Amino acid sequence: MEAMRRCLFALVFVLAGVAGCATVPDRAYFPPPGRDDTRALATTLYRVAAAAGDEPARYSFAMIATRDVSAFTAEDATFYFSEGLARQPGRIVDALVAHEVSHELLGHRGQRRSLSLGLTAGFTVLGVLVPGAGLLDLLVNPLIVRAYTRDQEIAADLKGADILGAMGYDAPRRVVADALREAAKVNGAPRGGWLATEPTLDERIAALEPLEPVAEAVVTPTAR
């Protein structure tokens, strides 16, 4: 029993080190309102929210000082967009912002929190009945939540494609797929696996299929 506990704590240490999403990302800051990338991202966020049928006025964002192409969803419709994302072509920015807004629209952050709390409560009760069983929460909880998070990434890709369609893109699924590929060129391809918080690039693109023909992907959406 003691050996099992040592193994559990060792694996929990690894899981904690692999990463969880912080409320405020490292190197986050509020950008000057007059800066070009600030205005461009504000315009994109407004257009995405409006196309999704949400109220743009409740959305806000900050920046992350990194070349990585990334975005994070925080509380109260607040987003964090990387400088690397802001440097991408307009259609890539549209797709990745639409993906992140989709997390907010689908309530993914709250769902993950509820799932985690529910699992913890269940294992707490089990720990009363079976001494030591509550320790399983430290192992099982992050694994289940991470698997659920991978499903949410695919759901946000699909919802993001719907939003792009409402914005005027004729080949929205292909635009999302292109955006995922461009992000992977900068960030490196997601590795996947049972500790991952996102699926592999191939899994995400497969979920978007069938993609529209290449000729349809060249469109002129609503002006930025």
CSV table of C-alpha atoms in Angstrom, one decimal, residues 3-222:
chain,number,residue,atom,x,y,z
A,3,ALA,CA,4.6,1.6,-2.4
A,4,MET,CA,1.4,2.4,-4.3
A,5,ARG,CA,1.1,5.8,-2.5
A,6,ARG,CA,4.7,6.7,-3.4
A,7,CYS,CA,3.9,5.8,-7.1
A,8,LEU,CA,0.8,7.9,-7.0
A,9,PHE,CA,2.6,11.0,-5.6
A,10,ALA,CA,5.4,10.6,-8.1
A,11,LEU,CA,2.9,10.5,-11.0
A,12,VAL,CA,0.9,13.5,-9.6
A,13,PHE,CA,4.2,15.4,-9.4
A,14,VAL,CA,4.7,14.7,-13.1
A,15,LEU,CA,1.1,15.7,-14.0
A,16,ALA,CA,1.5,19.0,-12.1
A,17,GLY,CA,4.8,19.7,-14.0
A,18,VAL,CA,3.3,19.0,-17.4
A,19,ALA,CA,1.1,22.0,-17.0
A,20,GLY,CA,-2.3,23.4,-16.2
A,21,CYS,CA,-3.7,26.6,-17.5
A,22,ALA,CA,-2.9,29.6,-15.3
A,23,THR,CA,-5.6,32.2,-14.8
A,24,VAL,CA,-3.1,34.9,-16.0
A,25,PRO,CA,-0.5,33.7,-18.5
A,26,ASP,CA,3.1,34.5,-17.9
A,27,ARG,CA,4.3,37.8,-19.6
A,28,ALA,CA,0.7,39.0,-20.0
A,29,TYR,CA,0.2,42.8,-20.3
A,30,PHE,CA,-2.4,45.3,-21.4
A,31,PRO,CA,-1.4,46.7,-24.8
A,32,PRO,CA,-1.6,50.5,-25.6
A,33,PRO,CA,-5.0,51.2,-27.3
A,34,GLY,CA,-3.4,53.1,-30.2
A,35,ARG,CA,-1.1,50.3,-31.3
A,36,ASP,CA,-1.7,48.7,-34.7
A,37,ASP,CA,-2.0,45.1,-33.4
A,38,THR,CA,-4.2,46.3,-30.5
A,39,ARG,CA,-6.7,47.9,-33.0
A,40,ALA,CA,-6.5,44.9,-35.3
A,41,LEU,CA,-7.2,42.4,-32.6
A,42,ALA,CA,-10.0,44.5,-31.1
A,43,THR,CA,-11.6,44.7,-34.5
A,44,THR,CA,-11.3,40.9,-35.0
A,45,LEU,CA,-12.7,40.2,-31.6
A,46,TYR,CA,-15.7,42.5,-32.2
A,47,ARG,CA,-16.4,40.9,-35.6
A,48,VAL,CA,-16.2,37.4,-34.2
A,49,ALA,CA,-18.5,38.1,-31.3
A,50,ALA,CA,-21.0,39.8,-33.5
A,51,ALA,CA,-21.0,37.0,-36.0
A,52,ALA,CA,-21.5,34.5,-33.2
A,53,GLY,CA,-24.6,36.5,-32.1
A,54,ASP,CA,-23.0,37.5,-28.8
A,55,GLU,CA,-22.6,41.0,-27.3
A,56,PRO,CA,-19.2,42.3,-28.3
A,57,ALA,CA,-19.1,44.9,-25.5
A,58,ARG,CA,-18.7,42.3,-22.9
A,59,TYR,CA,-15.4,41.0,-24.5
A,60,SER,CA,-12.0,42.2,-23.5
A,61,PHE,CA,-8.4,41.1,-24.1
A,62,ALA,CA,-4.8,41.4,-23.1
A,63,MET,CA,-1.6,40.5,-24.8
A,64,ILE,CA,1.2,37.9,-24.1
A,65,ALA,CA,4.7,38.8,-24.9
A,66,THR,CA,5.8,35.7,-26.9
A,67,ARG,CA,6.4,34.7,-30.5
A,68,ASP,CA,4.2,31.7,-30.0
A,69,VAL,CA,0.9,31.7,-31.8
A,70,SER,CA,-1.5,31.2,-28.9
A,71,ALA,CA,-4.6,32.4,-27.2
A,72,PHE,CA,-6.2,31.7,-23.8
A,73,THR,CA,-9.7,32.1,-22.3
A,74,ALA,CA,-10.0,33.5,-18.8
A,75,GLU,CA,-13.0,34.5,-16.7
A,76,ASP,CA,-15.8,36.9,-17.8
A,77,ALA,CA,-15.1,36.8,-21.5
A,78,THR,CA,-11.5,38.0,-21.2
A,79,PHE,CA,-9.0,36.6,-23.6
A,80,TYR,CA,-5.2,36.6,-23.8
A,81,PHE,CA,-3.7,36.8,-27.4
A,82,SER,CA,0.0,36.4,-28.1
A,83,GLU,CA,2.1,38.8,-30.0
A,84,GLY,CA,2.9,35.9,-32.4
A,85,LEU,CA,-0.8,35.5,-33.1
A,86,ALA,CA,-1.2,39.2,-33.9
A,87,ARG,CA,1.6,38.9,-36.5
A,88,GLN,CA,-0.3,36.2,-38.5
A,89,PRO,CA,-2.3,37.0,-41.7
A,90,GLY,CA,-5.8,38.2,-41.1
A,91,ARG,CA,-7.6,34.9,-42.0
A,92,ILE,CA,-5.4,33.0,-39.5
A,93,VAL,CA,-6.1,35.5,-36.8
A,94,ASP,CA,-9.8,35.4,-37.5
A,95,ALA,CA,-9.8,31.5,-37.3
A,96,LEU,CA,-7.8,31.4,-34.0
A,97,VAL,CA,-9.8,34.1,-32.4
A,98,ALA,CA,-13.1,32.4,-33.5
A,99,HIS,CA,-11.8,29.2,-31.9
A,100,GLU,CA,-11.1,30.9,-28.6
A,101,VAL,CA,-14.4,32.7,-28.6
A,102,SER,CA,-16.0,29.3,-29.1
A,103,HIS,CA,-14.6,28.1,-25.8
A,104,GLU,CA,-16.4,31.0,-24.1
A,105,LEU,CA,-19.7,30.5,-26.0
A,106,LEU,CA,-19.7,26.8,-25.3
A,107,GLY,CA,-19.0,27.3,-21.6
A,108,HIS,CA,-15.9,25.1,-21.6
A,109,ARG,CA,-14.1,26.6,-18.7
A,110,GLY,CA,-17.1,26.2,-16.4
A,111,GLN,CA,-17.7,22.7,-17.6
A,112,ARG,CA,-14.1,21.6,-16.8
A,113,ARG,CA,-14.3,23.2,-13.3
A,114,SER,CA,-17.6,21.3,-12.6
A,115,LEU,CA,-16.2,18.1,-13.8
A,116,SER,CA,-13.1,18.4,-11.6
A,117,LEU,CA,-15.2,19.4,-8.5
A,118,GLY,CA,-17.6,16.5,-9.2
A,119,LEU,CA,-14.7,14.0,-9.4
A,120,THR,CA,-13.1,15.3,-6.2
A,121,ALA,CA,-16.4,15.0,-4.3
A,122,GLY,CA,-16.9,11.5,-5.5
A,123,PHE,CA,-13.4,10.4,-4.5
A,124,THR,CA,-13.8,12.1,-1.1
A,125,VAL,CA,-16.9,10.1,-0.4
A,126,LEU,CA,-15.1,6.9,-1.6
A,127,GLY,CA,-12.2,7.8,0.7
A,128,VAL,CA,-14.6,7.7,3.7
A,129,LEU,CA,-15.7,4.2,2.7
A,130,VAL,CA,-12.3,2.9,1.6
A,131,PRO,CA,-9.4,4.4,3.5
A,132,GLY,CA,-6.8,5.7,1.1
A,133,ALA,CA,-9.1,5.6,-2.0
A,134,GLY,CA,-9.3,9.4,-1.9
A,135,LEU,CA,-5.8,9.6,-3.1
A,136,LEU,CA,-7.0,8.3,-6.5
A,137,ASP,CA,-8.5,11.8,-7.1
A,138,LEU,CA,-4.9,13.2,-7.4
A,139,LEU,CA,-4.3,10.8,-10.3
A,140,VAL,CA,-7.6,10.2,-12.0
A,141,ASN,CA,-9.0,13.8,-11.8
A,142,PRO,CA,-6.3,15.4,-14.0
A,143,LEU,CA,-6.4,12.5,-16.5
A,144,ILE,CA,-10.1,12.7,-17.0
A,145,VAL,CA,-10.2,16.5,-17.2
A,146,ARG,CA,-7.4,16.5,-19.7
A,147,ALA,CA,-9.2,14.0,-21.9
A,148,TYR,CA,-12.3,16.1,-21.6
A,149,THR,CA,-10.3,19.2,-22.5
A,150,ARG,CA,-9.1,17.5,-25.7
A,151,ASP,CA,-12.7,16.9,-26.7
A,152,GLN,CA,-13.4,20.6,-26.1
A,153,GLU,CA,-10.6,21.7,-28.4
A,154,ILE,CA,-12.2,19.8,-31.3
A,155,ALA,CA,-15.7,21.2,-30.4
A,156,ALA,CA,-14.2,24.7,-30.4
A,157,ASP,CA,-12.6,24.1,-33.8
A,158,LEU,CA,-16.0,23.1,-35.3
A,159,LYS,CA,-17.8,26.0,-33.6
A,160,GLY,CA,-15.1,28.3,-34.8
A,161,ALA,CA,-15.7,27.2,-38.4
A,162,ASP,CA,-19.4,28.0,-38.0
A,163,ILE,CA,-18.5,31.5,-36.8
A,164,LEU,CA,-16.2,32.0,-39.8
A,165,GLY,CA,-19.0,31.0,-42.1
A,166,ALA,CA,-21.2,33.7,-40.5
A,167,MET,CA,-18.3,36.1,-41.1
A,168,GLY,CA,-18.3,35.5,-44.8
A,169,TYR,CA,-15.8,32.7,-45.4
A,170,ASP,CA,-16.9,30.3,-48.0
A,171,ALA,CA,-14.5,27.6,-46.8
A,172,PRO,CA,-14.5,28.0,-43.0
A,173,ARG,CA,-13.3,24.5,-42.1
A,174,ARG,CA,-10.3,24.7,-44.4
A,175,VAL,CA,-9.5,28.1,-42.9
A,176,VAL,CA,-9.5,26.6,-39.4
A,177,ALA,CA,-7.3,23.7,-40.6
A,178,ASP,CA,-4.9,26.2,-42.3
A,179,ALA,CA,-4.7,28.2,-39.0
A,180,LEU,CA,-3.9,25.1,-37.0
A,181,ARG,CA,-1.1,24.2,-39.4
A,182,GLU,CA,0.3,27.7,-39.3
A,183,ALA,CA,0.3,27.7,-35.5
A,184,ALA,CA,2.0,24.3,-35.4
A,185,LYS,CA,4.8,25.7,-37.7
A,186,VAL,CA,5.6,28.2,-35.0
A,187,ASN,CA,4.8,26.4,-31.8
A,188,GLY,CA,5.6,22.8,-32.9
A,189,ALA,CA,3.0,20.2,-33.5
A,190,PRO,CA,1.0,19.1,-30.4
A,191,ARG,CA,2.2,15.7,-29.2
A,192,GLY,CA,-1.1,14.3,-28.0
A,193,GLY,CA,-1.2,11.4,-25.5
A,194,TRP,CA,-3.0,10.8,-22.2
A,195,LEU,CA,-1.2,13.8,-20.5
A,196,ALA,CA,-2.0,16.2,-23.3
A,197,THR,CA,-4.6,19.0,-23.0
A,198,GLU,CA,-5.1,19.2,-26.8
A,199,PRO,CA,-5.4,16.5,-29.5
A,200,THR,CA,-2.7,16.0,-32.2
A,201,LEU,CA,-2.8,18.2,-35.3
A,202,ASP,CA,-3.9,15.2,-37.4
A,203,GLU,CA,-6.7,14.5,-35.0
A,204,ARG,CA,-8.0,18.1,-35.1
A,205,ILE,CA,-7.8,18.3,-38.9
A,206,ALA,CA,-9.5,14.9,-39.3
A,207,ALA,CA,-12.4,16.2,-37.1
A,208,LEU,CA,-12.9,19.1,-39.5
A,209,GLU,CA,-13.2,16.9,-42.6
A,210,PRO,CA,-14.5,16.9,-45.2
A,211,LEU,CA,-12.6,20.2,-46.0
A,212,GLU,CA,-13.9,22.4,-48.7
A,213,PRO,CA,-12.0,22.4,-52.1
A,214,VAL,CA,-8.9,24.6,-52.1
A,215,ALA,CA,-10.3,27.0,-54.7
A,216,GLU,CA,-13.1,27.9,-52.3
A,217,ALA,CA,-10.7,28.9,-49.5
A,218,VAL,CA,-9.7,32.1,-51.2
A,219,VAL,CA,-12.4,34.6,-50.2
A,220,THR,CA,-12.8,38.2,-49.2
A,221,PRO,CA,-14.6,38.3,-45.8
A,222,THR,CA,-16.1,41.4,-44.3
